[in-house]
Amino acid sequence: MGTGILRVEKFGEVGNPVLEVEIEATDFAQALEVFADPALVEVLDSPDPLCDPPTDIFEQMEVVTNGTLHDAATTTCSQAPLQAARKAAEELRLKYAP
């Protein structure tokens, strides 16, 4: 998201297309605070599994900071930084790619 572009994968649509939209500078600055939060990066870099997820659903979270990928399976994990990232992502999706 370093360029102010939000990418939303539209599940359920044929081919799972990815919609790309440019977000406003203020929304980008707010999102950057959440997604570049060192606490979130630390959680994503923790050893897997982060929690005890069910087997019938899946959520993966990825953040790239300074060219380094930080990612983890986050299905049903309740750590505060993950909850904040989910909330921020959903708010952006609702505003820019409803």
mmCIF file with all atom_site columns, C-alpha atoms in Angstrom:
data_model
loop_
_atom_site.group_PDB
_atom_site.id
_atom_site.type_symbol
_atom_site.label_atom_id
_atom_site.label_alt_id
_atom_site.label_comp_id
_atom_site.label_asym_id
_atom_site.label_entity_id
_atom_site.label_seq_id
_atom_site.pdbx_PDB_ins_code
_atom_site.Cartn_x
_atom_site.Cartn_y
_atom_site.Cartn_z
_atom_site.occupancy
_atom_site.B_iso_or_equiv
_atom_site.pdbx_formal_charge
_atom_site.auth_seq_id
_atom_site.auth_comp_id
_atom_site.auth_asym_id
_atom_site.auth_atom_id
_atom_site.pdbx_PDB_model_num
ATOM 1  C CA . MET A 1 1  ? 0.000   0.000   0.000   1.00 0.00 ? 1  MET A CA 1
ATOM 2  C CA . GLY A 1 2  ? 3.062   2.250   -0.180  1.00 0.00 ? 2  GLY A CA 1
ATOM 3  C CA . THR A 1 3  ? 1.676   4.097   -3.193  1.00 0.00 ? 3  THR A CA 1
ATOM 4  C CA . GLY A 1 4  ? -1.774  4.911   -1.796  1.00 0.00 ? 4  GLY A CA 1
ATOM 5  C CA . ILE A 1 5  ? -3.359  2.114   -3.825  1.00 0.00 ? 5  ILE A CA 1
ATOM 6  C CA . LEU A 1 6  ? -5.883  -0.146  -2.111  1.00 0.00 ? 6  LEU A CA 1
ATOM 7  C CA . ARG A 1 7  ? -6.216  -3.625  -3.590  1.00 0.00 ? 7  ARG A CA 1
ATOM 8  C CA . VAL A 1 8  ? -9.402  -5.534  -2.826  1.00 0.00 ? 8  VAL A CA 1
ATOM 9  C CA . GLU A 1 9  ? -9.962  -9.091  -3.996  1.00 0.00 ? 9  GLU A CA 1
ATOM 10 C CA . LYS A 1 10 ? -13.638 -9.599  -4.752  1.00 0.00 ? 10 LYS A CA 1
ATOM 11 C CA . PHE A 1 11 ? -14.259 -13.162 -3.599  1.00 0.00 ? 11 PHE A CA 1
ATOM 12 C CA . GLY A 1 12 ? -17.244 -14.878 -5.125  1.00 0.00 ? 12 GLY A CA 1
ATOM 13 C CA . GLU A 1 13 ? -16.915 -13.082 -8.446  1.00 0.00 ? 13 GLU A CA 1
ATOM 14 C CA . VAL A 1 14 ? -15.742 -15.089 -11.444 1.00 0.00 ? 14 VAL A CA 1
ATOM 15 C CA . GLY A 1 15 ? -11.954 -15.214 -11.442 1.00 0.00 ? 15 GLY A CA 1
ATOM 16 C CA . ASN A 1 16 ? -11.683 -13.415 -8.069  1.00 0.00 ? 16 ASN A CA 1
ATOM 17 C CA . PRO A 1 17 ? -10.739 -10.093 -9.696  1.00 0.00 ? 17 PRO A CA 1
ATOM 18 C CA . VAL A 1 18 ? -8.604  -7.602  -7.776  1.00 0.00 ? 18 VAL A CA 1
ATOM 19 C CA . LEU A 1 19 ? -9.970  -4.068  -7.740  1.00 0.00 ? 19 LEU A CA 1
ATOM 20 C CA . GLU A 1 20 ? -7.355  -1.326  -7.396  1.00 0.00 ? 20 GLU A CA 1
ATOM 21 C CA . VAL A 1 21 ? -8.378  2.151   -6.235  1.00 0.00 ? 21 VAL A CA 1
ATOM 22 C CA . GLU A 1 22 ? -6.388  5.166   -5.130  1.00 0.00 ? 22 GLU A CA 1
ATOM 23 C CA . ILE A 1 23 ? -7.236  6.318   -1.622  1.00 0.00 ? 23 ILE A CA 1
ATOM 24 C CA . GLU A 1 24 ? -7.176  9.853   -0.263  1.00 0.00 ? 24 GLU A CA 1
ATOM 25 C CA . ALA A 1 25 ? -3.998  11.093  1.421   1.00 0.00 ? 25 ALA A CA 1
ATOM 26 C CA . THR A 1 26 ? -5.619  11.397  4.849   1.00 0.00 ? 26 THR A CA 1
ATOM 27 C CA . ASP A 1 27 ? -6.970  7.842   4.669   1.00 0.00 ? 27 ASP A CA 1
ATOM 28 C CA . PHE A 1 28 ? -3.563  6.637   3.517   1.00 0.00 ? 28 PHE A CA 1
ATOM 29 C CA . ALA A 1 29 ? -1.819  8.325   6.453   1.00 0.00 ? 29 ALA A CA 1
ATOM 30 C CA . GLN A 1 30 ? -4.275  6.769   8.922   1.00 0.00 ? 30 GLN A CA 1
ATOM 31 C CA . ALA A 1 31 ? -3.918  3.329   7.342   1.00 0.00 ? 31 ALA A CA 1
ATOM 32 C CA . LEU A 1 32 ? -0.146  3.603   7.373   1.00 0.00 ? 32 LEU A CA 1
ATOM 33 C CA . GLU A 1 33 ? -0.209  4.138   11.148  1.00 0.00 ? 33 GLU A CA 1
ATOM 34 C CA . VAL A 1 34 ? -2.141  0.889   11.590  1.00 0.00 ? 34 VAL A CA 1
ATOM 35 C CA . PHE A 1 35 ? -0.432  -1.306  8.994   1.00 0.00 ? 35 PHE A CA 1
ATOM 36 C CA . ALA A 1 36 ? 3.141   -0.178  9.770   1.00 0.00 ? 36 ALA A CA 1
ATOM 37 C CA . ASP A 1 37 ? 2.616   -0.427  13.537  1.00 0.00 ? 37 ASP A CA 1
ATOM 38 C CA . PRO A 1 38 ? 5.639   -2.259  15.015  1.00 0.00 ? 38 PRO A CA 1
ATOM 39 C CA . ALA A 1 39 ? 3.241   -4.261  17.232  1.00 0.00 ? 39 ALA A CA 1
ATOM 40 C CA . LEU A 1 40 ? 1.475   -5.609  14.123  1.00 0.00 ? 40 LEU A CA 1
ATOM 41 C CA . VAL A 1 41 ? 4.777   -6.453  12.444  1.00 0.00 ? 41 VAL A CA 1
ATOM 42 C CA . GLU A 1 42 ? 5.893   -8.267  15.602  1.00 0.00 ? 42 GLU A CA 1
ATOM 43 C CA . VAL A 1 43 ? 2.705   -10.369 15.665  1.00 0.00 ? 43 VAL A CA 1
ATOM 44 C CA . LEU A 1 44 ? 3.019   -11.219 11.969  1.00 0.00 ? 44 LEU A CA 1
ATOM 45 C CA . ASP A 1 45 ? 6.639   -12.265 12.492  1.00 0.00 ? 45 ASP A CA 1
ATOM 46 C CA . SER A 1 46 ? 5.731   -14.542 15.426  1.00 0.00 ? 46 SER A CA 1
ATOM 47 C CA . PRO A 1 47 ? 6.051   -18.316 14.967  1.00 0.00 ? 47 PRO A CA 1
ATOM 48 C CA . ASP A 1 48 ? 3.053   -20.064 13.407  1.00 0.00 ? 48 ASP A CA 1
ATOM 49 C CA . PRO A 1 49 ? 0.424   -20.835 14.408  1.00 0.00 ? 49 PRO A CA 1
ATOM 50 C CA . LEU A 1 50 ? -0.528  -17.519 15.992  1.00 0.00 ? 50 LEU A CA 1
ATOM 51 C CA . CYS A 1 51 ? -3.697  -19.096 17.392  1.00 0.00 ? 51 CYS A CA 1
ATOM 52 C CA . ASP A 1 52 ? -5.821  -22.232 17.053  1.00 0.00 ? 52 ASP A CA 1
ATOM 53 C CA . PRO A 1 53 ? -7.782  -21.603 13.825  1.00 0.00 ? 53 PRO A CA 1
ATOM 54 C CA . PRO A 1 54 ? -10.660 -23.680 12.480  1.00 0.00 ? 54 PRO A CA 1
ATOM 55 C CA . THR A 1 55 ? -9.981  -25.678 9.337   1.00 0.00 ? 55 THR A CA 1
ATOM 56 C CA . ASP A 1 56 ? -12.954 -24.514 7.255   1.00 0.00 ? 56 ASP A CA 1
ATOM 57 C CA . ILE A 1 57 ? -12.014 -20.813 6.906   1.00 0.00 ? 57 ILE A CA 1
ATOM 58 C CA . PHE A 1 58 ? -8.736  -19.027 6.257   1.00 0.00 ? 58 PHE A CA 1
ATOM 59 C CA . GLU A 1 59 ? -7.363  -15.529 6.707   1.00 0.00 ? 59 GLU A CA 1
ATOM 60 C CA . GLN A 1 60 ? -3.834  -14.428 5.804   1.00 0.00 ? 60 GLN A CA 1
ATOM 61 C CA . MET A 1 61 ? -2.399  -11.011 6.613   1.00 0.00 ? 61 MET A CA 1
ATOM 62 C CA . GLU A 1 62 ? 0.639   -9.531  4.844   1.00 0.00 ? 62 GLU A CA 1
ATOM 63 C CA . VAL A 1 63 ? 2.474   -6.270  5.422   1.00 0.00 ? 63 VAL A CA 1
ATOM 64 C CA . VAL A 1 64 ? 5.545   -5.094  3.520   1.00 0.00 ? 64 VAL A CA 1
ATOM 65 C CA . THR A 1 65 ? 7.720   -2.532  5.293   1.00 0.00 ? 65 THR A CA 1
ATOM 66 C CA . ASN A 1 66 ? 10.996  -1.292  3.856   1.00 0.00 ? 66 ASN A CA 1
ATOM 67 C CA . GLY A 1 67 ? 10.908  -4.097  1.295   1.00 0.00 ? 67 GLY A CA 1
ATOM 68 C CA . THR A 1 68 ? 10.502  -6.850  3.915   1.00 0.00 ? 68 THR A CA 1
ATOM 69 C CA . LEU A 1 69 ? 7.430   -9.107  3.921   1.00 0.00 ? 69 LEU A CA 1
ATOM 70 C CA . HIS A 1 70 ? 5.781   -9.829  7.273   1.00 0.00 ? 70 HIS A CA 1
ATOM 71 C CA . ASP A 1 71 ? 2.955   -12.363 7.046   1.00 0.00 ? 71 ASP A CA 1
ATOM 72 C CA . ALA A 1 72 ? 1.033   -14.992 8.954   1.00 0.00 ? 72 ALA A CA 1
ATOM 73 C CA . ALA A 1 73 ? -2.144  -17.035 8.967   1.00 0.00 ? 73 ALA A CA 1
ATOM 74 C CA . THR A 1 74 ? -4.405  -14.937 11.201  1.00 0.00 ? 74 THR A CA 1
ATOM 75 C CA . THR A 1 75 ? -7.724  -16.803 11.105  1.00 0.00 ? 75 THR A CA 1
ATOM 76 C CA . THR A 1 76 ? -9.720  -16.016 14.280  1.00 0.00 ? 76 THR A CA 1
ATOM 77 C CA . CYS A 1 77 ? -6.633  -14.570 16.028  1.00 0.00 ? 77 CYS A CA 1
ATOM 78 C CA . SER A 1 78 ? -7.612  -11.886 18.510  1.00 0.00 ? 78 SER A CA 1
ATOM 79 C CA . GLN A 1 79 ? -4.402  -9.949  19.167  1.00 0.00 ? 79 GLN A CA 1
ATOM 80 C CA . ALA A 1 80 ? -5.133  -6.211  19.355  1.00 0.00 ? 80 ALA A CA 1
ATOM 81 C CA . PRO A 1 81 ? -2.872  -5.217  16.402  1.00 0.00 ? 81 PRO A CA 1
ATOM 82 C CA . LEU A 1 82 ? -4.618  -7.791  14.173  1.00 0.00 ? 82 LEU A CA 1
ATOM 83 C CA . GLN A 1 83 ? -8.034  -6.511  15.221  1.00 0.00 ? 83 GLN A CA 1
ATOM 84 C CA . ALA A 1 84 ? -6.970  -2.933  14.459  1.00 0.00 ? 84 ALA A CA 1
ATOM 85 C CA . ALA A 1 85 ? -5.664  -3.977  11.023  1.00 0.00 ? 85 ALA A CA 1
ATOM 86 C CA . ARG A 1 86 ? -8.873  -5.878  10.204  1.00 0.00 ? 86 ARG A CA 1
ATOM 87 C CA . LYS A 1 87 ? -10.969 -2.875  11.215  1.00 0.00 ? 87 LYS A CA 1
ATOM 88 C CA . ALA A 1 88 ? -8.871  -0.433  9.162   1.00 0.00 ? 88 ALA A CA 1
ATOM 89 C CA . ALA A 1 89 ? -8.921  -2.722  6.110   1.00 0.00 ? 89 ALA A CA 1
ATOM 90 C CA . GLU A 1 90 ? -12.694 -3.188  6.327   1.00 0.00 ? 90 GLU A CA 1
ATOM 91 C CA . GLU A 1 91 ? -13.288 0.562   6.685   1.00 0.00 ? 91 GLU A CA 1
ATOM 92 C CA . LEU A 1 92 ? -11.171 1.215   3.591   1.00 0.00 ? 92 LEU A CA 1
ATOM 93 C CA . ARG A 1 93 ? -12.955 -1.541  1.664   1.00 0.00 ? 93 ARG A CA 1
ATOM 94 C CA . LEU A 1 94 ? -16.382 -0.174  2.581   1.00 0.00 ? 94 LEU A CA 1
ATOM 95 C CA . LYS A 1 95 ? -15.409 3.374   1.604   1.00 0.00 ? 95 LYS A CA 1
ATOM 96 C CA . TYR A 1 96 ? -13.523 2.672   -1.627  1.00 0.00 ? 96 TYR A CA 1
ATOM 97 C CA . ALA A 1 97 ? -14.680 -0.742  -2.897  1.00 0.00 ? 97 ALA A CA 1
ATOM 98 C CA . PRO A 1 98 ? -18.173 -1.464  -1.550  1.00 0.00 ? 98 PRO A CA 1
#
